[in-house]
PDB file of C-alpha atoms (C1' of nucleotides) in Angstrom:
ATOM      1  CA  UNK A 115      11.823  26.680 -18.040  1.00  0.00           C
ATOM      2  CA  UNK A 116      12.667  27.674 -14.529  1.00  0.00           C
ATOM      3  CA  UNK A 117      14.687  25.259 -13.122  1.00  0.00           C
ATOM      4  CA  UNK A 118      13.371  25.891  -9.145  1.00  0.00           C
ATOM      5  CA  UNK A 119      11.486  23.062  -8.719  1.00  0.00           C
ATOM      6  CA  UNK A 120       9.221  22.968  -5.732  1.00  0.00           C
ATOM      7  CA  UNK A 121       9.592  18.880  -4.554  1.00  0.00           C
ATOM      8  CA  UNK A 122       7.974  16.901  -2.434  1.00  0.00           C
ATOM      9  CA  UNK A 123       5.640  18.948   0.569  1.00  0.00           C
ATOM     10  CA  UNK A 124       4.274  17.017   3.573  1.00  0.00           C
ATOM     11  CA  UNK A 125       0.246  16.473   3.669  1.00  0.00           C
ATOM     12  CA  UNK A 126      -2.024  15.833   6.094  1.00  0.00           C
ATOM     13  CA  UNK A 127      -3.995  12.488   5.912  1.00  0.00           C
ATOM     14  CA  UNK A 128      -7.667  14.366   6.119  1.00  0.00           C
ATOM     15  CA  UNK A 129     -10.083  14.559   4.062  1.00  0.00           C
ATOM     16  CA  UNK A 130      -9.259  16.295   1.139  1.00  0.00           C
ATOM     17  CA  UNK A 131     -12.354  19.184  -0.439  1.00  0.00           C
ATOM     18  CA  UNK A 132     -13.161  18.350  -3.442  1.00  0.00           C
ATOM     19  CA  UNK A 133     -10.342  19.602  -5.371  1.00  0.00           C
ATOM     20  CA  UNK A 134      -9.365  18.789  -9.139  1.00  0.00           C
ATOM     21  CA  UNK A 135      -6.490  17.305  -7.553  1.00  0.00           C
ATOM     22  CA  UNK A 136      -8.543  14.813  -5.725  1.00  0.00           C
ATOM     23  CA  UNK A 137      -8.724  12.678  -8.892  1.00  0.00           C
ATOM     24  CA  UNK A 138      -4.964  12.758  -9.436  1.00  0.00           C
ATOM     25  CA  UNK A 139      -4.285  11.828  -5.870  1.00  0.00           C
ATOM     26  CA  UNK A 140      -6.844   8.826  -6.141  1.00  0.00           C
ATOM     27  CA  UNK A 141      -4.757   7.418  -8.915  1.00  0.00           C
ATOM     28  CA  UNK A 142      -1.661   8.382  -7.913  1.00  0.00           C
ATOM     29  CA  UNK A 143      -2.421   6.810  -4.009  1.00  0.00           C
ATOM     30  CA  UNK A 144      -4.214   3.432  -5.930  1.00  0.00           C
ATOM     31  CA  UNK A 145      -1.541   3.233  -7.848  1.00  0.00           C
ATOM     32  CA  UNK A 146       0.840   3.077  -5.270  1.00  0.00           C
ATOM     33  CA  UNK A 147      -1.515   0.839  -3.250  1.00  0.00           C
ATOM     34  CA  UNK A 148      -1.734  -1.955  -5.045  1.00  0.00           C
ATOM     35  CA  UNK A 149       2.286  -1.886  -6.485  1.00  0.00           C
ATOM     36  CA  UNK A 150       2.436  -2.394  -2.372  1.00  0.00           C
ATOM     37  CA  UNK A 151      -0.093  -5.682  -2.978  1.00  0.00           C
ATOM     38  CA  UNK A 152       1.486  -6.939  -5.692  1.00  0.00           C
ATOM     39  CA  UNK A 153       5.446  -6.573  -4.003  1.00  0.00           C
ATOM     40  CA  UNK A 154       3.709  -8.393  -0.975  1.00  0.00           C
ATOM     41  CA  UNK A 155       2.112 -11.329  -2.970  1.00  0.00           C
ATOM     42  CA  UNK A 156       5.366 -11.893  -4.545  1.00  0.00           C
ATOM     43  CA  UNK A 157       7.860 -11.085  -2.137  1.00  0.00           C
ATOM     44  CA  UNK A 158       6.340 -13.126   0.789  1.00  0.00           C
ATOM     45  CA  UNK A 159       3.695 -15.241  -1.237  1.00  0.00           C
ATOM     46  CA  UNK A 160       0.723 -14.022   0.298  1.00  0.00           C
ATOM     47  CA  UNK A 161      -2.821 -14.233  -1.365  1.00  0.00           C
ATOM     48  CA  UNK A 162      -4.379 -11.111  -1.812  1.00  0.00           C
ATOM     49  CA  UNK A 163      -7.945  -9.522  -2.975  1.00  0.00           C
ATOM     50  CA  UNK A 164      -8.200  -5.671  -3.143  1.00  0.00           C
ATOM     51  CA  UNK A 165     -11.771  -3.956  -4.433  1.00  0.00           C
ATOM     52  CA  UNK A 166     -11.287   0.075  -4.521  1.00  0.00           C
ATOM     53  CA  UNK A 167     -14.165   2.534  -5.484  1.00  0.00           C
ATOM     54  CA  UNK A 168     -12.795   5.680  -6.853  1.00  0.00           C
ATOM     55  CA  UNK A 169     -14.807   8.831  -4.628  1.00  0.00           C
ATOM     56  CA  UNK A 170     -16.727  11.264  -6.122  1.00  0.00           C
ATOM     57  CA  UNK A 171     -19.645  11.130  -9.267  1.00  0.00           C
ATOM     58  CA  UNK A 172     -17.250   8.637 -11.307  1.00  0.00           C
ATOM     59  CA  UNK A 173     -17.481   5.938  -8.872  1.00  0.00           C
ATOM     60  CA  UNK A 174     -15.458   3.371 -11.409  1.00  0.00           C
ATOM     61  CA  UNK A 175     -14.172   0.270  -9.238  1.00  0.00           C
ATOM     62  CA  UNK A 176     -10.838  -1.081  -9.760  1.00  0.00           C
ATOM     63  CA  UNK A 177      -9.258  -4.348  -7.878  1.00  0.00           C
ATOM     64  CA  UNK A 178      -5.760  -6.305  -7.685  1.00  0.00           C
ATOM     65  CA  UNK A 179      -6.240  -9.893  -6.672  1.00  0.00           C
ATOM     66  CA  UNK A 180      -3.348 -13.061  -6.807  1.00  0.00           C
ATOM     67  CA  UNK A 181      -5.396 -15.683  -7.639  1.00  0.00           C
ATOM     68  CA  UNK A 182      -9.217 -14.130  -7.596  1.00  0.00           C
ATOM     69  CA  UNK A 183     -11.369 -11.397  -5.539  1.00  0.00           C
ATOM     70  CA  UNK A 184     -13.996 -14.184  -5.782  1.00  0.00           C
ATOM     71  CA  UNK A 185     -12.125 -17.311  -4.367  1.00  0.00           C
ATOM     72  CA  UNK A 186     -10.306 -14.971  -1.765  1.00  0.00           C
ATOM     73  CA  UNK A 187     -13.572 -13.231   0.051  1.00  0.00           C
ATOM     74  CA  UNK A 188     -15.496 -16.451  -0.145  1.00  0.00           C
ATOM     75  CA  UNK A 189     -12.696 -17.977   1.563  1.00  0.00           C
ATOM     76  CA  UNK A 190     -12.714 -15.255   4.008  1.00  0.00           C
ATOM     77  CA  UNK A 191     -16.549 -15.000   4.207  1.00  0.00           C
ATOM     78  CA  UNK A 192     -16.393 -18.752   5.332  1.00  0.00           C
ATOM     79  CA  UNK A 193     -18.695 -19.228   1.840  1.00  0.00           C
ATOM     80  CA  UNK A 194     -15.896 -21.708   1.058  1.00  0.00           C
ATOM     81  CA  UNK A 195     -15.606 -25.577   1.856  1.00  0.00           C
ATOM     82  CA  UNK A 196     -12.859 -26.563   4.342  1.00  0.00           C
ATOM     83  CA  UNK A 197      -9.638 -26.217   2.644  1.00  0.00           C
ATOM     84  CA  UNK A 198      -6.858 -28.530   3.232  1.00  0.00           C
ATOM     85  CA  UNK A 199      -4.928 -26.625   5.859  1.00  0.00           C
ATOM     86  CA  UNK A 200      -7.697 -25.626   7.155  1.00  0.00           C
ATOM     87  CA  UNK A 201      -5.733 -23.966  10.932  1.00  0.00           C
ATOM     88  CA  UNK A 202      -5.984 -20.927  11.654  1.00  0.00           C
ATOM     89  CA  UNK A 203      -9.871 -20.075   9.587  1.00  0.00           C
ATOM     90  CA  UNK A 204     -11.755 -19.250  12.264  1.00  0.00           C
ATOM     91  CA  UNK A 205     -10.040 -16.263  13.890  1.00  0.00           C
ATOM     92  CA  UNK A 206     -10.537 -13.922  11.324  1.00  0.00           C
ATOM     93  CA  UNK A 207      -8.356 -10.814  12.515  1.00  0.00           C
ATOM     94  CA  UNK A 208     -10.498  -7.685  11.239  1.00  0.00           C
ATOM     95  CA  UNK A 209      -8.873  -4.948  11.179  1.00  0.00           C
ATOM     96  CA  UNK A 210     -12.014  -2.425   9.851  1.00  0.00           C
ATOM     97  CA  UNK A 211     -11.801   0.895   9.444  1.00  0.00           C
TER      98      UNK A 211
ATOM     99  CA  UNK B 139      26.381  -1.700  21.598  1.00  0.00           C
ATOM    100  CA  UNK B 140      28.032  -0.652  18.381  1.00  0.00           C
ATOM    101  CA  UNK B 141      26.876   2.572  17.117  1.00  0.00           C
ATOM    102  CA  UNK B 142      27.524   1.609  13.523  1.00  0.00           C
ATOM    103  CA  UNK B 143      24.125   0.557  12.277  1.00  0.00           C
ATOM    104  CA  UNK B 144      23.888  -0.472   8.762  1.00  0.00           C
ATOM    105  CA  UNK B 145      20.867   0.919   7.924  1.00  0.00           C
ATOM    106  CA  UNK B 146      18.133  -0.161   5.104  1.00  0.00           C
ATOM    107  CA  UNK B 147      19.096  -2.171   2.146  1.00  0.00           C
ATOM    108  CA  UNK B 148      17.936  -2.320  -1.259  1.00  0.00           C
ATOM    109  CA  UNK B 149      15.527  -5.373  -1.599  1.00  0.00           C
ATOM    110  CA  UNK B 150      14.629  -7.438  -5.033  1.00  0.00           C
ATOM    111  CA  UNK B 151      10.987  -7.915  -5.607  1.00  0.00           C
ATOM    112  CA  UNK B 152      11.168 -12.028  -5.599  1.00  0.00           C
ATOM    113  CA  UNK B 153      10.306 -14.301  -3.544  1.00  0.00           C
ATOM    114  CA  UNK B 154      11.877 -14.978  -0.591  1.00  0.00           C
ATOM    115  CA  UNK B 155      12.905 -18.466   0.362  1.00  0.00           C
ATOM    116  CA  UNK B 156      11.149 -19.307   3.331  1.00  0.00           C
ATOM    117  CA  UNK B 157      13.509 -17.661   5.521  1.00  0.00           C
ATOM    118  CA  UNK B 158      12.707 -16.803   9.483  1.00  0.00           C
ATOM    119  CA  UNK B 159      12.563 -13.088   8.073  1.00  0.00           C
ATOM    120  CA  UNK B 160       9.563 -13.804   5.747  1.00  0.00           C
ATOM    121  CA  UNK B 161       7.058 -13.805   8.673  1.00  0.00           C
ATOM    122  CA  UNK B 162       8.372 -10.309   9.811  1.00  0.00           C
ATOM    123  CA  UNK B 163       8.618  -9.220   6.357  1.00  0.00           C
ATOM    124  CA  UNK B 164       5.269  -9.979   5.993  1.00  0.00           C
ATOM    125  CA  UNK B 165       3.834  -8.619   8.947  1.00  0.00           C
ATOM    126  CA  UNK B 166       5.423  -5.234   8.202  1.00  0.00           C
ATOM    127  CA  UNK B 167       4.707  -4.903   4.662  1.00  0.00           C
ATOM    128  CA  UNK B 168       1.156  -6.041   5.846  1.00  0.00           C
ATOM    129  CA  UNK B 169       0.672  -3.225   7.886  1.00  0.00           C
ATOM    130  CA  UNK B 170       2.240  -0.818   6.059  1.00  0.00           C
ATOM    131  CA  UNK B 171      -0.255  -1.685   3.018  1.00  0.00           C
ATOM    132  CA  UNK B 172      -3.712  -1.190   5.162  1.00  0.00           C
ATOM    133  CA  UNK B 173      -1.911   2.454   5.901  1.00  0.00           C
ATOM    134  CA  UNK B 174      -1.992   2.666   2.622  1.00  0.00           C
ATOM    135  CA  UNK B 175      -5.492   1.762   2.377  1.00  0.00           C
ATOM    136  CA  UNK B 176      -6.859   3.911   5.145  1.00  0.00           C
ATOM    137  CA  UNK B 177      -4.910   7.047   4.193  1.00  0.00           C
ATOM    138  CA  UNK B 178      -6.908   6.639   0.634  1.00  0.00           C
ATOM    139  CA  UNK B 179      -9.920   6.405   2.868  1.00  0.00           C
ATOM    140  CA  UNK B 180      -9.484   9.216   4.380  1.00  0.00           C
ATOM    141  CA  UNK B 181      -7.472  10.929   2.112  1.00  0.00           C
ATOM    142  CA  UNK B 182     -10.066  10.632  -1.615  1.00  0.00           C
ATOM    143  CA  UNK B 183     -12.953   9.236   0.622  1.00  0.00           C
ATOM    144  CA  UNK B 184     -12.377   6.415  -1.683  1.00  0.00           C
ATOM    145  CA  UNK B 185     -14.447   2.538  -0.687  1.00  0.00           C
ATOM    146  CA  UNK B 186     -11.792  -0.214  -0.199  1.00  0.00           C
ATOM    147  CA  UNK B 187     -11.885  -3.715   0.984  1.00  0.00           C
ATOM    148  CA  UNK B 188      -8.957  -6.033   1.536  1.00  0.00           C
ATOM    149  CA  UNK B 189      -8.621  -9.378   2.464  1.00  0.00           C
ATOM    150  CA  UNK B 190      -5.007 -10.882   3.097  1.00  0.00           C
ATOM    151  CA  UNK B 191      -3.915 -14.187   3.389  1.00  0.00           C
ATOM    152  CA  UNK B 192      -0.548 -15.017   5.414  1.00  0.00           C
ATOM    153  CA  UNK B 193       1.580 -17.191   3.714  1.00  0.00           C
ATOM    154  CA  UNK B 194       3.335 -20.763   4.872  1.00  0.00           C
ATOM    155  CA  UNK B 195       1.913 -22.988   7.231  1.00  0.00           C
ATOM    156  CA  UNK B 196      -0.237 -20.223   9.454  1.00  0.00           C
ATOM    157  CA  UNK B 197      -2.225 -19.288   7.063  1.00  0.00           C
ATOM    158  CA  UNK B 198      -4.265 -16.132   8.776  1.00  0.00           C
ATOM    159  CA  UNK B 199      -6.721 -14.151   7.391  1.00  0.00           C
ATOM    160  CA  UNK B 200      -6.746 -10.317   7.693  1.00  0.00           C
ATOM    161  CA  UNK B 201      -8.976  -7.645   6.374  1.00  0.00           C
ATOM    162  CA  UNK B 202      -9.086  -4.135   5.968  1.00  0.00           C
ATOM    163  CA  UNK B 203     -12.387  -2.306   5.035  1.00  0.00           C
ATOM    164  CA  UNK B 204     -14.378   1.122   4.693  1.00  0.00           C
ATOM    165  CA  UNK B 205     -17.382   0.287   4.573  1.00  0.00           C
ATOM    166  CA  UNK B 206     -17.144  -3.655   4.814  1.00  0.00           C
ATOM    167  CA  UNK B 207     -15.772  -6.304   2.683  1.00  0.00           C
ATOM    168  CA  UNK B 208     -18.963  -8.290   1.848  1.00  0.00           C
ATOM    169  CA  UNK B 209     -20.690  -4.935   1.096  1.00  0.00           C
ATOM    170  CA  UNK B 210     -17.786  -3.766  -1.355  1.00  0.00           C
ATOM    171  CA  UNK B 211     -17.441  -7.148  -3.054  1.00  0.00           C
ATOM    172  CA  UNK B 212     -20.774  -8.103  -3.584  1.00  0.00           C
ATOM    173  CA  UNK B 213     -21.200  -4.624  -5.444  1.00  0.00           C
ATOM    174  CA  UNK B 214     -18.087  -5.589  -7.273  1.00  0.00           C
ATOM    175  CA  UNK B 215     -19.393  -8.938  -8.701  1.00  0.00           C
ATOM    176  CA  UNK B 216     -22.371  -7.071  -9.312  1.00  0.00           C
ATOM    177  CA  UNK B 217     -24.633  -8.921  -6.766  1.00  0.00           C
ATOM    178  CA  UNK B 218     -25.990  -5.742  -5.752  1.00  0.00           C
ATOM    179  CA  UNK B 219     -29.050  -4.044  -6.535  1.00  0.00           C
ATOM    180  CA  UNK B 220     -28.317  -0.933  -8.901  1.00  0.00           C
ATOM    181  CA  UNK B 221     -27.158   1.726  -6.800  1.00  0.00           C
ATOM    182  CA  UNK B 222     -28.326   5.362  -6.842  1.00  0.00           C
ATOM    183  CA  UNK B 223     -25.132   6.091  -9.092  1.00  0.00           C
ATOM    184  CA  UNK B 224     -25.248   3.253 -11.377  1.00  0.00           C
ATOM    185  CA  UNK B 225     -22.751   4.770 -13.932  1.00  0.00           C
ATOM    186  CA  UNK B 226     -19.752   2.886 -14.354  1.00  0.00           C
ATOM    187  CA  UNK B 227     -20.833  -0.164 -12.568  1.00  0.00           C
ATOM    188  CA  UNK B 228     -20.596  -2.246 -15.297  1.00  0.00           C
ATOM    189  CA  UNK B 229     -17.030  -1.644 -17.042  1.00  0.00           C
ATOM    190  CA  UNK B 230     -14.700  -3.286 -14.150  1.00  0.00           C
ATOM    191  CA  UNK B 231     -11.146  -2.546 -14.375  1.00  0.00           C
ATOM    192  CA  UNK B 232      -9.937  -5.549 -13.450  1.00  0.00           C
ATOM    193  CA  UNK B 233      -6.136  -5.429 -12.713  1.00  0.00           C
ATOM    194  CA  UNK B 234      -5.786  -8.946 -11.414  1.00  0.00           C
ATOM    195  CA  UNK B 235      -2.163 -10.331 -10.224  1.00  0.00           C
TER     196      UNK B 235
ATOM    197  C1'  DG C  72      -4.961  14.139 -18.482  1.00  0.00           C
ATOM    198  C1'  DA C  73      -1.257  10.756 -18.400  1.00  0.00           C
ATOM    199  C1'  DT C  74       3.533  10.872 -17.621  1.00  0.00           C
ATOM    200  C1'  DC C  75       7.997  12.781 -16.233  1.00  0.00           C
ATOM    201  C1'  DC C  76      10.960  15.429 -12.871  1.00  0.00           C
ATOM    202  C1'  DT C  77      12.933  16.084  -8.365  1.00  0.00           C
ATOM    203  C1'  DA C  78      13.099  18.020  -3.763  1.00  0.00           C
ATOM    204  C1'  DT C  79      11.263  16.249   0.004  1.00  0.00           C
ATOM    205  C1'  DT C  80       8.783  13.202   2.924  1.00  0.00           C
ATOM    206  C1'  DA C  81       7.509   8.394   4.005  1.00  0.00           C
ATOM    207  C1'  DT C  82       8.649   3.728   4.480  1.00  0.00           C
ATOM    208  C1'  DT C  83      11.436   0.155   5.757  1.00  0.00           C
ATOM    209  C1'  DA C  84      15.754  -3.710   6.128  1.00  0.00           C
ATOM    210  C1'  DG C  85      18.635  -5.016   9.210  1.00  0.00           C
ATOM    211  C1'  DC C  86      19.755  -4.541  13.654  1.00  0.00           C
ATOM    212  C1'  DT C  87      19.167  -4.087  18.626  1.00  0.00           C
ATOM    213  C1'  DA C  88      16.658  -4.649  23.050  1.00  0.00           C
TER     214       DA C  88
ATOM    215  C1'  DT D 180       7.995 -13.279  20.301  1.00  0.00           C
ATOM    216  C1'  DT D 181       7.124  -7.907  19.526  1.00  0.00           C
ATOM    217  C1'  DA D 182       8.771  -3.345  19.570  1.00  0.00           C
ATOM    218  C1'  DG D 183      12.036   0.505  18.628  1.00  0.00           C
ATOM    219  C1'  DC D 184      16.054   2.541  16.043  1.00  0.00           C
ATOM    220  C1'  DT D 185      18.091   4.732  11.956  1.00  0.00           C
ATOM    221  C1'  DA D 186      20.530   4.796   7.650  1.00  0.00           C
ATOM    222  C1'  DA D 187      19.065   4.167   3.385  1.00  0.00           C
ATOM    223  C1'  DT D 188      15.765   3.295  -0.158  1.00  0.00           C
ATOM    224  C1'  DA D 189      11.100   4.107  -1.947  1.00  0.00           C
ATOM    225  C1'  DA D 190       7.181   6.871  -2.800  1.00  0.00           C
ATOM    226  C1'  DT D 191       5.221  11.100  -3.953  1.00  0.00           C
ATOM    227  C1'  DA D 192       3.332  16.600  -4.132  1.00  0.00           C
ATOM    228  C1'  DG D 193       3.579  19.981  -6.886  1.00  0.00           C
ATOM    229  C1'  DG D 194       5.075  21.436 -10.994  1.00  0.00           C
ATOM    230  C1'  DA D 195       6.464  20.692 -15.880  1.00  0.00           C
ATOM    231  C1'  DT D 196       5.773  18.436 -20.236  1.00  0.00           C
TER     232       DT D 196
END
DNA sequence: GATCCTATTATTAGCTA
DNA sequence: TTAGCTAATAATAGGAT
């Protein structure tokens, strides 16, 4: 029942050795990713498609999409037929890791 | 030059009516969501794709991705063959918008 | 092991340049 | 436009539950 509690300490974005706290920090961090996602999708109205895999031997995937991962990457894979505002398609801005 | 600035205010989550600030609003939020992304990268060593559509009449496409977006999402829709680690391939939890 | 707490850091809304 | 500033809010690391 101490009542010293620690708070928040600053971390440095590398990679992290595999520590039990790796899984906590996965959810924790995709958690917080896609409440970002969904606050952009409604605050702005943007259309958005998000596929995570979690690291490590569980490998589960998760995703947050507004309307569909599908519809989304085929759109941005050019897989899709010319939509009506169809500006602006062909300069795909990649920003890859 | 006054010195008084008013600093951040608190912000609803709801859509914004198409203001001049939306653009900028989205641009920042953009960014500051594939930060997100690539510190979870980095971070967990976690796989992420994301494809972002701008909202309004522009319409852009951007992506973020580790390793790429086609790779990621054809492994998510299961178009893949079965990886070396094929646990949990098959229960996807979906956590669509 | 998911959720709560909170001191602390990280992000950002509105402004300015 | 795009970038920088900073007060203020938002997110979160480590611990507790």
């Amino acid at each position: 029942m101490p009542r010293r509690r620690k708070g928040r300490k600053r971390v440095d974005i590398v990679k992290m050795e595999n520590e039990s706290n790796l899984q906590v920090t996965f959810s924790k961090h995709r958690a917080g990713l896609f409440k970002k996602a969904s606050e952009l999708c409604t605050l702005c109205g943007a259309e958005i498609a998000i596929v995570v895999f979690s690291p490590g031997k569980a490998n589960k995937v998760y995703s947050f999409s507004h309307p569909s991962v599908e519809l989304l990457v085929d759109r941005f894979l050019g897989r899709d037929l010319p939509p009506p505002n169809n500006e602006g398609r062909h300069n795909h801005l990649l920003m890859n890791h």
